[in-house]
Short mmCIF file of C-alpha atoms in Angstrom, two decimals:
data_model
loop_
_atom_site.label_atom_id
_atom_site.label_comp_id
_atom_site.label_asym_id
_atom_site.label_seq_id
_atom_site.Cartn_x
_atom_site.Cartn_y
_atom_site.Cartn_z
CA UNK A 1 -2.69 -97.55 -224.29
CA UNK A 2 -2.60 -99.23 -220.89
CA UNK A 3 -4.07 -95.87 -219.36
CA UNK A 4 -7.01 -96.17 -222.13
CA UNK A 5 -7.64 -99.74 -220.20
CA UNK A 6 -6.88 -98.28 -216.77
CA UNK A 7 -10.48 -98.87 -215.24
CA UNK A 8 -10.20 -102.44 -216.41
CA UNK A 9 -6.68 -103.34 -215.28
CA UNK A 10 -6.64 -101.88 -211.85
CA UNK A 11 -9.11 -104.31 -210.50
CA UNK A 12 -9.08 -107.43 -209.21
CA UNK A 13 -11.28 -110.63 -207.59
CA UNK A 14 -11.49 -109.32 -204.15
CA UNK A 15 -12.88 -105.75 -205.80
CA UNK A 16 -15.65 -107.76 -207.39
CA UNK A 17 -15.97 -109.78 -203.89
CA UNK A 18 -16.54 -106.36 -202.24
CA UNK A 19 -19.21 -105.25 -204.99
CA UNK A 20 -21.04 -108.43 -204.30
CA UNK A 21 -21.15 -107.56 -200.83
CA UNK A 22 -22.66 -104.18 -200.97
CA UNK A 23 -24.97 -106.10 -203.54
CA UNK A 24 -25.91 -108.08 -200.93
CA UNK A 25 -26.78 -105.75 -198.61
CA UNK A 26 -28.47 -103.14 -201.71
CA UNK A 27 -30.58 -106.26 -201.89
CA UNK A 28 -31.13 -106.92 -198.30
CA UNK A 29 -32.27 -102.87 -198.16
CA UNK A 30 -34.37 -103.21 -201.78
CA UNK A 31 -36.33 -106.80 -201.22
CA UNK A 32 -36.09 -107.63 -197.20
CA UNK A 33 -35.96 -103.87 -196.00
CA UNK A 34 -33.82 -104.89 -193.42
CA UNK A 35 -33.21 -100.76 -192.14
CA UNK A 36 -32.75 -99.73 -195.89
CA UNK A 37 -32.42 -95.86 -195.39
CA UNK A 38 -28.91 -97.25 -193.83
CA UNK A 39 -27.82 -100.30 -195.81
CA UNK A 40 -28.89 -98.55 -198.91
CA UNK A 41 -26.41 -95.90 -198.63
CA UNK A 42 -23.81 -97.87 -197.38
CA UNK A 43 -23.91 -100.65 -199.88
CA UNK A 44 -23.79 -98.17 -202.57
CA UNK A 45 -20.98 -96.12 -200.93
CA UNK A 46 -18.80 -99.36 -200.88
CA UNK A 47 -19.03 -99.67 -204.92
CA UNK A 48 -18.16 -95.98 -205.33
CA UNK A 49 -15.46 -95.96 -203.02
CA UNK A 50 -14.09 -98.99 -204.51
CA UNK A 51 -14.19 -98.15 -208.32
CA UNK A 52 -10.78 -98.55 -210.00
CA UNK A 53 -8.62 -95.79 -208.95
CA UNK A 54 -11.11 -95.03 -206.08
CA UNK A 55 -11.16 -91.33 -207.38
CA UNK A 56 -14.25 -90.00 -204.56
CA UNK A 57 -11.13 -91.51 -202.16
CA UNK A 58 -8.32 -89.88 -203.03
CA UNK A 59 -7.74 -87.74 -206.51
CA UNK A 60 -4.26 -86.40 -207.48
CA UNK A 61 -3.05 -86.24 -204.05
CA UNK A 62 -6.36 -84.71 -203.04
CA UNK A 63 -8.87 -85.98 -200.63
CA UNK A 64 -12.24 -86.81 -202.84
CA UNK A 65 -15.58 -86.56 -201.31
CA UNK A 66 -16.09 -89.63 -199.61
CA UNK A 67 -12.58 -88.62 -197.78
CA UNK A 68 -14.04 -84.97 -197.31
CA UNK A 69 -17.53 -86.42 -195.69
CA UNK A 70 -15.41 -88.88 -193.59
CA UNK A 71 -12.93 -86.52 -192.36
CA UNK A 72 -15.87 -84.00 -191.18
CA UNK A 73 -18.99 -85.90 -190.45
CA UNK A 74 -16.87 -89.51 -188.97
CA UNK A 75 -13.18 -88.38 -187.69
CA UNK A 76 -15.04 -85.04 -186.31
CA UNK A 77 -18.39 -86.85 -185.04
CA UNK A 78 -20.82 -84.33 -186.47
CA UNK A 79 -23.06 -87.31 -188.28
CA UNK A 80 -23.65 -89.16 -185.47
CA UNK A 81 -24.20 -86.42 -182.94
CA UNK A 82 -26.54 -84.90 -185.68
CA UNK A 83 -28.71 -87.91 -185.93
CA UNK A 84 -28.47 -87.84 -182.00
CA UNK A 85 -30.34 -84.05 -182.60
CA UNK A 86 -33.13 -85.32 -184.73
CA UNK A 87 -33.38 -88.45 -182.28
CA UNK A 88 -34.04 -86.36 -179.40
CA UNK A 89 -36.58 -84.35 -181.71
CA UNK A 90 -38.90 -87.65 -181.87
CA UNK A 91 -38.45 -89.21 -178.56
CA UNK A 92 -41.49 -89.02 -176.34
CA UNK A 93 -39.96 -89.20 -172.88
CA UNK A 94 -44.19 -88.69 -171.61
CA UNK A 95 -44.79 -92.73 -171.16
CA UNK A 96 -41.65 -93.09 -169.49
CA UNK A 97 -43.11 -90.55 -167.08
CA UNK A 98 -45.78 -92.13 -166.41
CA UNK A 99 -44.00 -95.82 -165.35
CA UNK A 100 -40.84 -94.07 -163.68
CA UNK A 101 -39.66 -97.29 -162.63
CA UNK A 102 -39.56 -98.47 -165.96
CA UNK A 103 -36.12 -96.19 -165.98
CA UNK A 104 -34.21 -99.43 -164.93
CA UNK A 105 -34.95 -101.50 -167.42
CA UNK A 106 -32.79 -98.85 -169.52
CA UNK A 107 -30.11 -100.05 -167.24
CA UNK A 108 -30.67 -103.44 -167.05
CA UNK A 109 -30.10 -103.89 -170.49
CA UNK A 110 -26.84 -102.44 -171.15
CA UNK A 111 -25.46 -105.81 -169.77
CA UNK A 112 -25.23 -106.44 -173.97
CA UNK A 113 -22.60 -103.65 -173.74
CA UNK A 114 -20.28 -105.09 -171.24
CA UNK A 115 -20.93 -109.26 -171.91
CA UNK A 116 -20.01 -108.66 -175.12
CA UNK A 117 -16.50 -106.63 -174.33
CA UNK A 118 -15.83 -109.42 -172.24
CA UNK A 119 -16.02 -112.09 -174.39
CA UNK A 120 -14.53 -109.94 -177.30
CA UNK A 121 -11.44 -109.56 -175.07
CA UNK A 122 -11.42 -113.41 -174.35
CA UNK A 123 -11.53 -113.78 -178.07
CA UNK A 124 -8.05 -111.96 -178.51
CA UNK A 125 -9.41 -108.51 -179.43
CA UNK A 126 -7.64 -105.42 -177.65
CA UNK A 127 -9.63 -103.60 -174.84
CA UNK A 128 -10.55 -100.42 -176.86
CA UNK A 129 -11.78 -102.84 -180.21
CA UNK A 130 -13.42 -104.86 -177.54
CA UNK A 131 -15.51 -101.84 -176.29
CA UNK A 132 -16.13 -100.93 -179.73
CA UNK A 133 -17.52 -103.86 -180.57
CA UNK A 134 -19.39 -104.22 -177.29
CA UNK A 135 -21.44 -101.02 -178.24
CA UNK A 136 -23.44 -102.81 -180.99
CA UNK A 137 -24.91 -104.31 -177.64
CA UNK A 138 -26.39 -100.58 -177.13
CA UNK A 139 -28.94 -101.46 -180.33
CA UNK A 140 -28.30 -97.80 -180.83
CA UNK A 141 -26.37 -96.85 -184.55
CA UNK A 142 -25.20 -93.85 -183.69
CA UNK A 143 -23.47 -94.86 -180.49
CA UNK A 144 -21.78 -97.33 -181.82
CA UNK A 145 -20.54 -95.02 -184.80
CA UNK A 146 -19.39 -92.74 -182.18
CA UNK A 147 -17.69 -95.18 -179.86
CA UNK A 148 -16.33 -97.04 -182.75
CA UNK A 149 -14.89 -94.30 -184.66
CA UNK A 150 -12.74 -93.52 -181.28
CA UNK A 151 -11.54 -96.35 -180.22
CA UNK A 152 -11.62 -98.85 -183.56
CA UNK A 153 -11.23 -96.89 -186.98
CA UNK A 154 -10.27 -99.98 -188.74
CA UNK A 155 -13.25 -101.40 -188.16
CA UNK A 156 -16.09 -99.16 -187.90
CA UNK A 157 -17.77 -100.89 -191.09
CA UNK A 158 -18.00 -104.10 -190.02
CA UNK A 159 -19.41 -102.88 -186.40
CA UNK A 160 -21.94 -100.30 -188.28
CA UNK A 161 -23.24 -102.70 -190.44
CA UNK A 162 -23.40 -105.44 -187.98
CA UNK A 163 -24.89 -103.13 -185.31
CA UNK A 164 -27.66 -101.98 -187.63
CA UNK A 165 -28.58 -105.86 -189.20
CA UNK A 166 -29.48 -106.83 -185.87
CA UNK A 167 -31.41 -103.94 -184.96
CA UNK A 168 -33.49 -104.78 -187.62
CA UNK A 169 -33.35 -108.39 -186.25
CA UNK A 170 -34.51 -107.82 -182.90
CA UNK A 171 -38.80 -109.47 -183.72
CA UNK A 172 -36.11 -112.64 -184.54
CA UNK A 173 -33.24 -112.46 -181.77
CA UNK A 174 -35.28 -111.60 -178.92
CA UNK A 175 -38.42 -114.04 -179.08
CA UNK A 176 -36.58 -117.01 -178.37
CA UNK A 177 -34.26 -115.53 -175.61
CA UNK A 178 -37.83 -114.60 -173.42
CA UNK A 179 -39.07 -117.60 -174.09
CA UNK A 180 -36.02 -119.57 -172.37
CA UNK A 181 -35.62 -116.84 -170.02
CA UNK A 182 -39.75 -116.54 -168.79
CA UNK A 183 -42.77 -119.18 -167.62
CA UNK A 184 -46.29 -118.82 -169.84
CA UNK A 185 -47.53 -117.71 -166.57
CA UNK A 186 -44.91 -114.89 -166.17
CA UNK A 187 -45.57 -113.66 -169.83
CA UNK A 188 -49.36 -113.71 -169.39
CA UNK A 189 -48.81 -110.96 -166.18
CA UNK A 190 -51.46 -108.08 -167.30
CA UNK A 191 -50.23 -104.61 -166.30
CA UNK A 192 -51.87 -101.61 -164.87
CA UNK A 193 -51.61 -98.45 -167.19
CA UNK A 194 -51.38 -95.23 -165.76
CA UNK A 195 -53.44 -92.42 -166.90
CA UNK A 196 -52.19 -89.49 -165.32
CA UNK A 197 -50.83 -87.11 -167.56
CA UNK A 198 -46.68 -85.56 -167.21
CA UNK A 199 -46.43 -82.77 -166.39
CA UNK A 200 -45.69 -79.80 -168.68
CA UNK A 201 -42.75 -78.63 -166.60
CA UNK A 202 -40.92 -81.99 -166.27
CA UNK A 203 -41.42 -82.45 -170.21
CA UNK A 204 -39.13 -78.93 -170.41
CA UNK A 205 -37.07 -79.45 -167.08
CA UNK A 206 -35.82 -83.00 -168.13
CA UNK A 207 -33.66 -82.57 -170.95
CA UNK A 208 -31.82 -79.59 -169.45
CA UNK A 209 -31.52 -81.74 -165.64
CA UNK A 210 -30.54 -85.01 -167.59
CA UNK A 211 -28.10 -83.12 -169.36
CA UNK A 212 -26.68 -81.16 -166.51
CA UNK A 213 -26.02 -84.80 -164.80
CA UNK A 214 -24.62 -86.39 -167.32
CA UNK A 215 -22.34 -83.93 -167.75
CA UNK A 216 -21.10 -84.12 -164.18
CA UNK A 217 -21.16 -87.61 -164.08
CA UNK A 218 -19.23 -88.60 -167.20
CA UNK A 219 -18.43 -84.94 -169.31
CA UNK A 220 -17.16 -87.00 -171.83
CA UNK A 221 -20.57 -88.42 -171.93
CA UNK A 222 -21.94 -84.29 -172.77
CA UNK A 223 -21.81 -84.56 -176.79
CA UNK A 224 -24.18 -87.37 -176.97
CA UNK A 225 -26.54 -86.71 -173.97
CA UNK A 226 -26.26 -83.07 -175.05
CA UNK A 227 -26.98 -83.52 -178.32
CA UNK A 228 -29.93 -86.00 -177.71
CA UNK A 229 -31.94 -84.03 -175.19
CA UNK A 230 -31.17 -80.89 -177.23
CA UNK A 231 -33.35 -82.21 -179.60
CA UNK A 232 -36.08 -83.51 -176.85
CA UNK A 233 -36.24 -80.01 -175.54
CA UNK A 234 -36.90 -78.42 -179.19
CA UNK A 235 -39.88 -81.02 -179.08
CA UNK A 236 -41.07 -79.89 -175.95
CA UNK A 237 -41.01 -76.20 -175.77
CA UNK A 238 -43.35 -75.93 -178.13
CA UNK A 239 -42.56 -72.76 -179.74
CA UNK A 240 -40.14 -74.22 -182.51
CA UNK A 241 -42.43 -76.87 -183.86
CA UNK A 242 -40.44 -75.90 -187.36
CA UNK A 243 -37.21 -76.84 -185.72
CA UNK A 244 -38.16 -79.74 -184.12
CA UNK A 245 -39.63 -80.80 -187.22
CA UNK A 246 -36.72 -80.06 -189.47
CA UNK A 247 -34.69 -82.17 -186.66
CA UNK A 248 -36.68 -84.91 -187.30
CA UNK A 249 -37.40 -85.23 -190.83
CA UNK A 250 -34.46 -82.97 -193.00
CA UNK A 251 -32.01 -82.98 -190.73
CA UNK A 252 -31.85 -87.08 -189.95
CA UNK A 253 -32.65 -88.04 -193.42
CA UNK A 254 -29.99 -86.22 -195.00
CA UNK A 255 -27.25 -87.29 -192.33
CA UNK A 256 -28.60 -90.84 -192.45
CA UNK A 257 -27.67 -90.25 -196.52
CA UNK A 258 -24.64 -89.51 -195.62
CA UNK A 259 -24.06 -90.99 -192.96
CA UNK A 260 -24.26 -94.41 -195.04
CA UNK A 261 -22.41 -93.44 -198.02
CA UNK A 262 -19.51 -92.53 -195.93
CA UNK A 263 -19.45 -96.27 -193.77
CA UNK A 264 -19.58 -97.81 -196.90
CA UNK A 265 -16.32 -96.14 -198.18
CA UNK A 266 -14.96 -97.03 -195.18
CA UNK A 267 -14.88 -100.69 -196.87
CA UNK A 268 -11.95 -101.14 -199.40
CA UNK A 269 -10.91 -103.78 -201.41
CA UNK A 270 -7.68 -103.92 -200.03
CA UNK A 271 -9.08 -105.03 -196.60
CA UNK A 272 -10.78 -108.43 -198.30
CA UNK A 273 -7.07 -109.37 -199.07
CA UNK A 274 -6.53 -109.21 -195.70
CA UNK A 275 -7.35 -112.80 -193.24
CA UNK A 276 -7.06 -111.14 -190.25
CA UNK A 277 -10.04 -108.63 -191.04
CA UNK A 278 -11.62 -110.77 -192.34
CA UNK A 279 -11.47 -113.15 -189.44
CA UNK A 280 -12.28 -109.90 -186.54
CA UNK A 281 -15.30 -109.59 -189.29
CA UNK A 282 -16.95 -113.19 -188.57
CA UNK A 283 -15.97 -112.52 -184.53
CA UNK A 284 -18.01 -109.30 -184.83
CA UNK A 285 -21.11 -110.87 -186.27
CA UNK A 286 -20.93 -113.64 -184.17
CA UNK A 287 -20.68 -110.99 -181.05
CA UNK A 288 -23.41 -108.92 -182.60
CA UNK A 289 -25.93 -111.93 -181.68
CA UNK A 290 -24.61 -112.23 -177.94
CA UNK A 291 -24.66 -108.78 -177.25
CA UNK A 292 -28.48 -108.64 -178.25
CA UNK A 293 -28.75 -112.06 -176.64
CA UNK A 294 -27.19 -110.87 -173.31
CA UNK A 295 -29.48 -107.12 -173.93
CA UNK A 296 -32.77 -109.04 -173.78
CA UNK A 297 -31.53 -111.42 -170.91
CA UNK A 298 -30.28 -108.71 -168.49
CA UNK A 299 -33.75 -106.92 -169.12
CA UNK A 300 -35.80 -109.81 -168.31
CA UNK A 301 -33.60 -111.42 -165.47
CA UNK A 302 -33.76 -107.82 -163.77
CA UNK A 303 -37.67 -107.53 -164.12
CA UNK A 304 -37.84 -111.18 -162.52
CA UNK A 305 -35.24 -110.26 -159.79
CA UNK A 306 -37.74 -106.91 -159.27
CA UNK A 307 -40.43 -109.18 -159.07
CA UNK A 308 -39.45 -110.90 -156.39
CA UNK A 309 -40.25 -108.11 -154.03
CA UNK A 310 -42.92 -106.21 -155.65
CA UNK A 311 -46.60 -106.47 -155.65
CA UNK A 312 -47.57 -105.13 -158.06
CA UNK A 313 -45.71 -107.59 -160.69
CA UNK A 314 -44.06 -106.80 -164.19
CA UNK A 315 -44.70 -108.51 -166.94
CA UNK A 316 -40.67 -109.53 -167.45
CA UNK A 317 -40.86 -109.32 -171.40
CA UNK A 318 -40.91 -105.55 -170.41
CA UNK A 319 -37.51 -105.58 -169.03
CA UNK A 320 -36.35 -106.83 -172.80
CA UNK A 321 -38.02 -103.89 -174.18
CA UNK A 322 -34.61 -101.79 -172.14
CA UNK A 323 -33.08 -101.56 -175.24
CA UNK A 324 -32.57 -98.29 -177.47
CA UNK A 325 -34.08 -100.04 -180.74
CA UNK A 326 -37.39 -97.79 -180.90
CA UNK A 327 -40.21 -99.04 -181.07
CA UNK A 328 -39.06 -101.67 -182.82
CA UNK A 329 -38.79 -104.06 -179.29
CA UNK A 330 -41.83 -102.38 -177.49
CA UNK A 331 -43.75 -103.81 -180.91
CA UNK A 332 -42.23 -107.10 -180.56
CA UNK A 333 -42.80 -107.87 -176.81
CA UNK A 334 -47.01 -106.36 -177.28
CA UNK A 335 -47.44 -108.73 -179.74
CA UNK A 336 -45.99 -111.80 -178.05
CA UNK A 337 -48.13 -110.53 -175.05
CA UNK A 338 -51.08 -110.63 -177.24
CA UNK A 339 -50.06 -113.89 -178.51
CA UNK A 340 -49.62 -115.11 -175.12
CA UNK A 341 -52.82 -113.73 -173.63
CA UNK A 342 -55.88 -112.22 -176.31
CA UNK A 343 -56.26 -108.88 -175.05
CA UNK A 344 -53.30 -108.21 -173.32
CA UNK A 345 -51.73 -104.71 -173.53
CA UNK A 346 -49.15 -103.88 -172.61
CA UNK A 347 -47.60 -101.61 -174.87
CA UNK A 348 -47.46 -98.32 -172.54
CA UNK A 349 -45.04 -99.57 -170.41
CA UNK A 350 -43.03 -101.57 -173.19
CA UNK A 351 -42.15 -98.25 -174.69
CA UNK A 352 -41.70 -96.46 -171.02
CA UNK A 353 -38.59 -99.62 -170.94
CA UNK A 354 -38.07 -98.61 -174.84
CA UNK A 355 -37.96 -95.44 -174.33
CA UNK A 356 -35.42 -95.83 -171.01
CA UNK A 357 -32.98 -98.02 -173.48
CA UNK A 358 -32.31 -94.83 -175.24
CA UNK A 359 -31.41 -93.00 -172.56
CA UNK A 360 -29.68 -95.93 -171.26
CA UNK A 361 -27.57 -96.62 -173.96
CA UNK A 362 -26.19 -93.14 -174.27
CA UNK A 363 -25.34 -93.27 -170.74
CA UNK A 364 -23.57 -96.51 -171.45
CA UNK A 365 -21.64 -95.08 -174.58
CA UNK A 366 -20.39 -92.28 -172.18
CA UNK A 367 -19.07 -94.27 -169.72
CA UNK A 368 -17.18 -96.69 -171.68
CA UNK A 369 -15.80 -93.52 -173.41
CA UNK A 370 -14.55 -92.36 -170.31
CA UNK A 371 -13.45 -95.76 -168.05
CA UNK A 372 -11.57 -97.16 -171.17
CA UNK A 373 -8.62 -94.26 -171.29
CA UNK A 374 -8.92 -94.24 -167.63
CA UNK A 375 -7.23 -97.79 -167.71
CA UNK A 376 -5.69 -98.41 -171.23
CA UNK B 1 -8.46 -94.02 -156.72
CA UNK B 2 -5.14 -93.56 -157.78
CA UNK B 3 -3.27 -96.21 -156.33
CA UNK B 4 -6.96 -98.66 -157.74
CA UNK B 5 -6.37 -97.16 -161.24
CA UNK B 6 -2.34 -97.67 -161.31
CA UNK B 7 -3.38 -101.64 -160.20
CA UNK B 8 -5.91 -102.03 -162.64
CA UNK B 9 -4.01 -100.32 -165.19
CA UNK B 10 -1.27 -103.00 -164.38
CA UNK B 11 -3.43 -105.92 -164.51
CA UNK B 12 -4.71 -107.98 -167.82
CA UNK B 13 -6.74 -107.23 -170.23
CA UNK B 14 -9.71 -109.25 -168.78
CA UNK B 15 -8.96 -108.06 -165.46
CA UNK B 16 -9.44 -104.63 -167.11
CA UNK B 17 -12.64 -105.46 -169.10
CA UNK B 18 -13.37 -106.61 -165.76
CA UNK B 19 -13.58 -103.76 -163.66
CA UNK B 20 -14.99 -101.31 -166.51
CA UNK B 21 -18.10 -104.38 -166.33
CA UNK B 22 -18.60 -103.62 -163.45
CA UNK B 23 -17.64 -99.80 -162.90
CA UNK B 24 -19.82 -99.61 -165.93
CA UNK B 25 -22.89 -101.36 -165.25
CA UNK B 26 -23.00 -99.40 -161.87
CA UNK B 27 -22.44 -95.92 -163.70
CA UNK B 28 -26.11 -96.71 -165.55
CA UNK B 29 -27.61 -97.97 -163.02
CA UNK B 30 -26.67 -94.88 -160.86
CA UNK B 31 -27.06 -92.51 -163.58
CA UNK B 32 -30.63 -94.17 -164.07
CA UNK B 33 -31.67 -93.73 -160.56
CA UNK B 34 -30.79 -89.74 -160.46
CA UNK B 35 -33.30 -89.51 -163.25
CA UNK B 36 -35.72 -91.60 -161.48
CA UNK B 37 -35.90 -89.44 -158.72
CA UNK B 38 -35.65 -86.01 -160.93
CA UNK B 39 -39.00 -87.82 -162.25
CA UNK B 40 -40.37 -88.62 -158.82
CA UNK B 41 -39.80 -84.63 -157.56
CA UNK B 42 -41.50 -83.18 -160.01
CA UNK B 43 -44.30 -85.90 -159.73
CA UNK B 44 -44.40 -85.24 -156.02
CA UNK B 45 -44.45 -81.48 -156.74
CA UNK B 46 -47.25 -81.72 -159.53
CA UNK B 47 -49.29 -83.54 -157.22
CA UNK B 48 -48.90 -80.93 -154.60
CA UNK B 49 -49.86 -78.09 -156.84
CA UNK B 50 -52.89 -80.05 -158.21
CA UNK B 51 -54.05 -80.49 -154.75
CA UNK B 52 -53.29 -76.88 -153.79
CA UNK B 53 -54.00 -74.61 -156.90
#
């Protein structure tokens, strides 16, 4: 009789904690849209893959399917270096070309990265969780899927999740952090845009050169710059518009499915039971803010510090705009320009910085990938 | 190198996180400025052509 009952018996509280949780977030995706083609999929895959007996886990001794999809697209990075395929697909690198120095802005703001590892470390966590958690600091999913799932299995939900709520945070976390940062004066600076066109060549030459680089620079670095400007290059040549097109639209949408469904079974129960990840939970969404805090800050401070010697000056909500959450920031800092000043654009060179973040964070991701065995 | 590895290797943890901060930060920065001036070549050389067809 009791295996009649067994989907009744097998659960307990912290199982109907857990589904309260990914209602939460189903919610959050459904009413808010806080990035629902992510939290959708994971909320739901955290009810499946907590179901009594947690069959799409593990069925008579076999793996299920959430196991199967972990195992392949997670444990053998194929999901996130995917996405990375149909990112590179819709990234225009042409406004970027036309405000080179907006490049370093990309840098600037990878300070997120590596104040956040600091203070993770301070907080008690191990190096390699540190620089896992440090990643959410690249705004950048993917990244920190791909760092995370190397250097903190245990808790690549937490860091997902938390690394995607406050990309879709950013019009609230970076506002404030200008504002402190920057005079009215410095955020009514109007900006010259630049006309000339890129040229055809560079648009083809730059993926392969950035890629070449990379790779000698960091090679562990080569799967997601590869990857990346693999994509940017089928966007470019121009002669597989299909391609590029099924990278961006197919090819993202059904790994982002995925992709999802697979960090939420990454949740269990089990783990609820458990203070101590619980606890690292709270640290990691209390990091998430400072390494967007510390993101936005780098940015500006740098575009003030460049400022100081330039002419021609920068309008130092730009350098906030170094982040890899696209367009998302380079929306956010126009309209406080326009807030700031009727009639101020400067959204060209807010998506140059954008666009700079994405490249930035990448480059980021590599390195840590590749200092962090160097001394552990 | 080696000998600055095996001594950060030895150190603390913060020491550590230390050194990859900064190691780090300069990697982008560096990384950054070769594609700045992959950018500025082919600027320079477009430039060129468009003056001399």
């Amino acid at each position: 009789m009791d295996q009649v009952f067994i989907g009744f018996t097998s659960v307990g509280p912290v199982h109907f904690a857990l589904y309260l949780i990914a209602g939460i977030l189903i919610f959050l995706a459904i009413k808010k849209e806080y990035e629902p083609v992510l939290l959708l999929p994971i909320g739901f895959g955290m009810i499946i893959a907590n179901l009594p007996l947690a069959v799409s886990i593990m069925h008579d001794g076999q793996p299920g399917f959430l196991t199967s999809l972990y195992n392949f697209g997670i444990a053998g990075d194929l999901f996130p270096l995917l996405i990375f395929v149909g990112i590179g697909a819709m990234i225009d690198f042409s406004p970027l070309f036309k405000n080179p120095v907006m490049i370093f802005f990309g840098a600037a703001a990878q300070l997120g990265i590596f104040a956040t590892m600091l203070i993770a470390v301070l907080l008690g966590f191990d190096l390699k969780t540190a620089s896992a958690i440090g990643i959410i600091g690249a705004a950048d999913g993917p990244t920190a899927i791909y760092v995370g799932s190397k250097f903190a299995k245990d808790l690549m939900g937490p860091i997902t999740v938390v690394a995607y709520s406050y990309m879709s945070l950013v019009p609230v976390i970076q506002p404030p952090v200008i504002k402190l940062l920057t005079t009215k004066k410095e955020r009514r600076i109007k900006m010259k845009v630049h006309e000339e066109r890129a040229p055809k060549l560079l648009l083809i030459c730059f993926p392969i050169i950035v890629t070449f680089i990379s790779g000698f620079v960091a090679p562990i670095s080569v799967p997601l710059v590869g990857t990346l400007m693999f994509g940017n290059l089928l966007r470019e040549a121009g002669v597989v518009d299909k391609l590029s097109k099924a990278a961006q639209n197919e090819l993202t949408n059904l790994i982002t499915l995925l992709l999802g469904l697979t960090i939420g079974s990454t949740m269990r129960a089990s783990q609820l039971s458990d203070p101590a990840f619980l606890l690292a939970t709270v640290k990691i969404l209390l990091l998430g803010i400072v390494a967007f805090v510390f993101d936005t800050a780098g940015g500006v401070l740098f575009a003030k510090f460049l400022n100081l010697f330039r002419k021609e000056k920068i309008n130092p909500m730009i350098g906030a705009c170094g982040i890899s959450a696209f367009p998302m920031s380079a929306r956010v800092i126009q309209k406080m320009a326009a807030e700031e000043e009727r009639g101020n654009i400067i959204l060209m060179q807010a998506v140059s910085a954008n666009v700079s973040g994405q490249l930035g964070s990448i480059v980021a991701g590599g390195l840590v990938l590749a200092l962090i065995p160097l001394f552990v | 190198m080696d000998a600055f590895i095996e001594t950060v290797r030895a150190s603390s943890d913060i020491y550590k996180a230390l050194t990859i901060t900064l190691m780090g930060m300069t990697g982008v920065f560096a990384t950054l400025l070769s594609f700045f001036i992959v950018i500025k070549v082919f600027e320079a050389f477009s430039r060129k052509r468009d003056k001399n067809p």
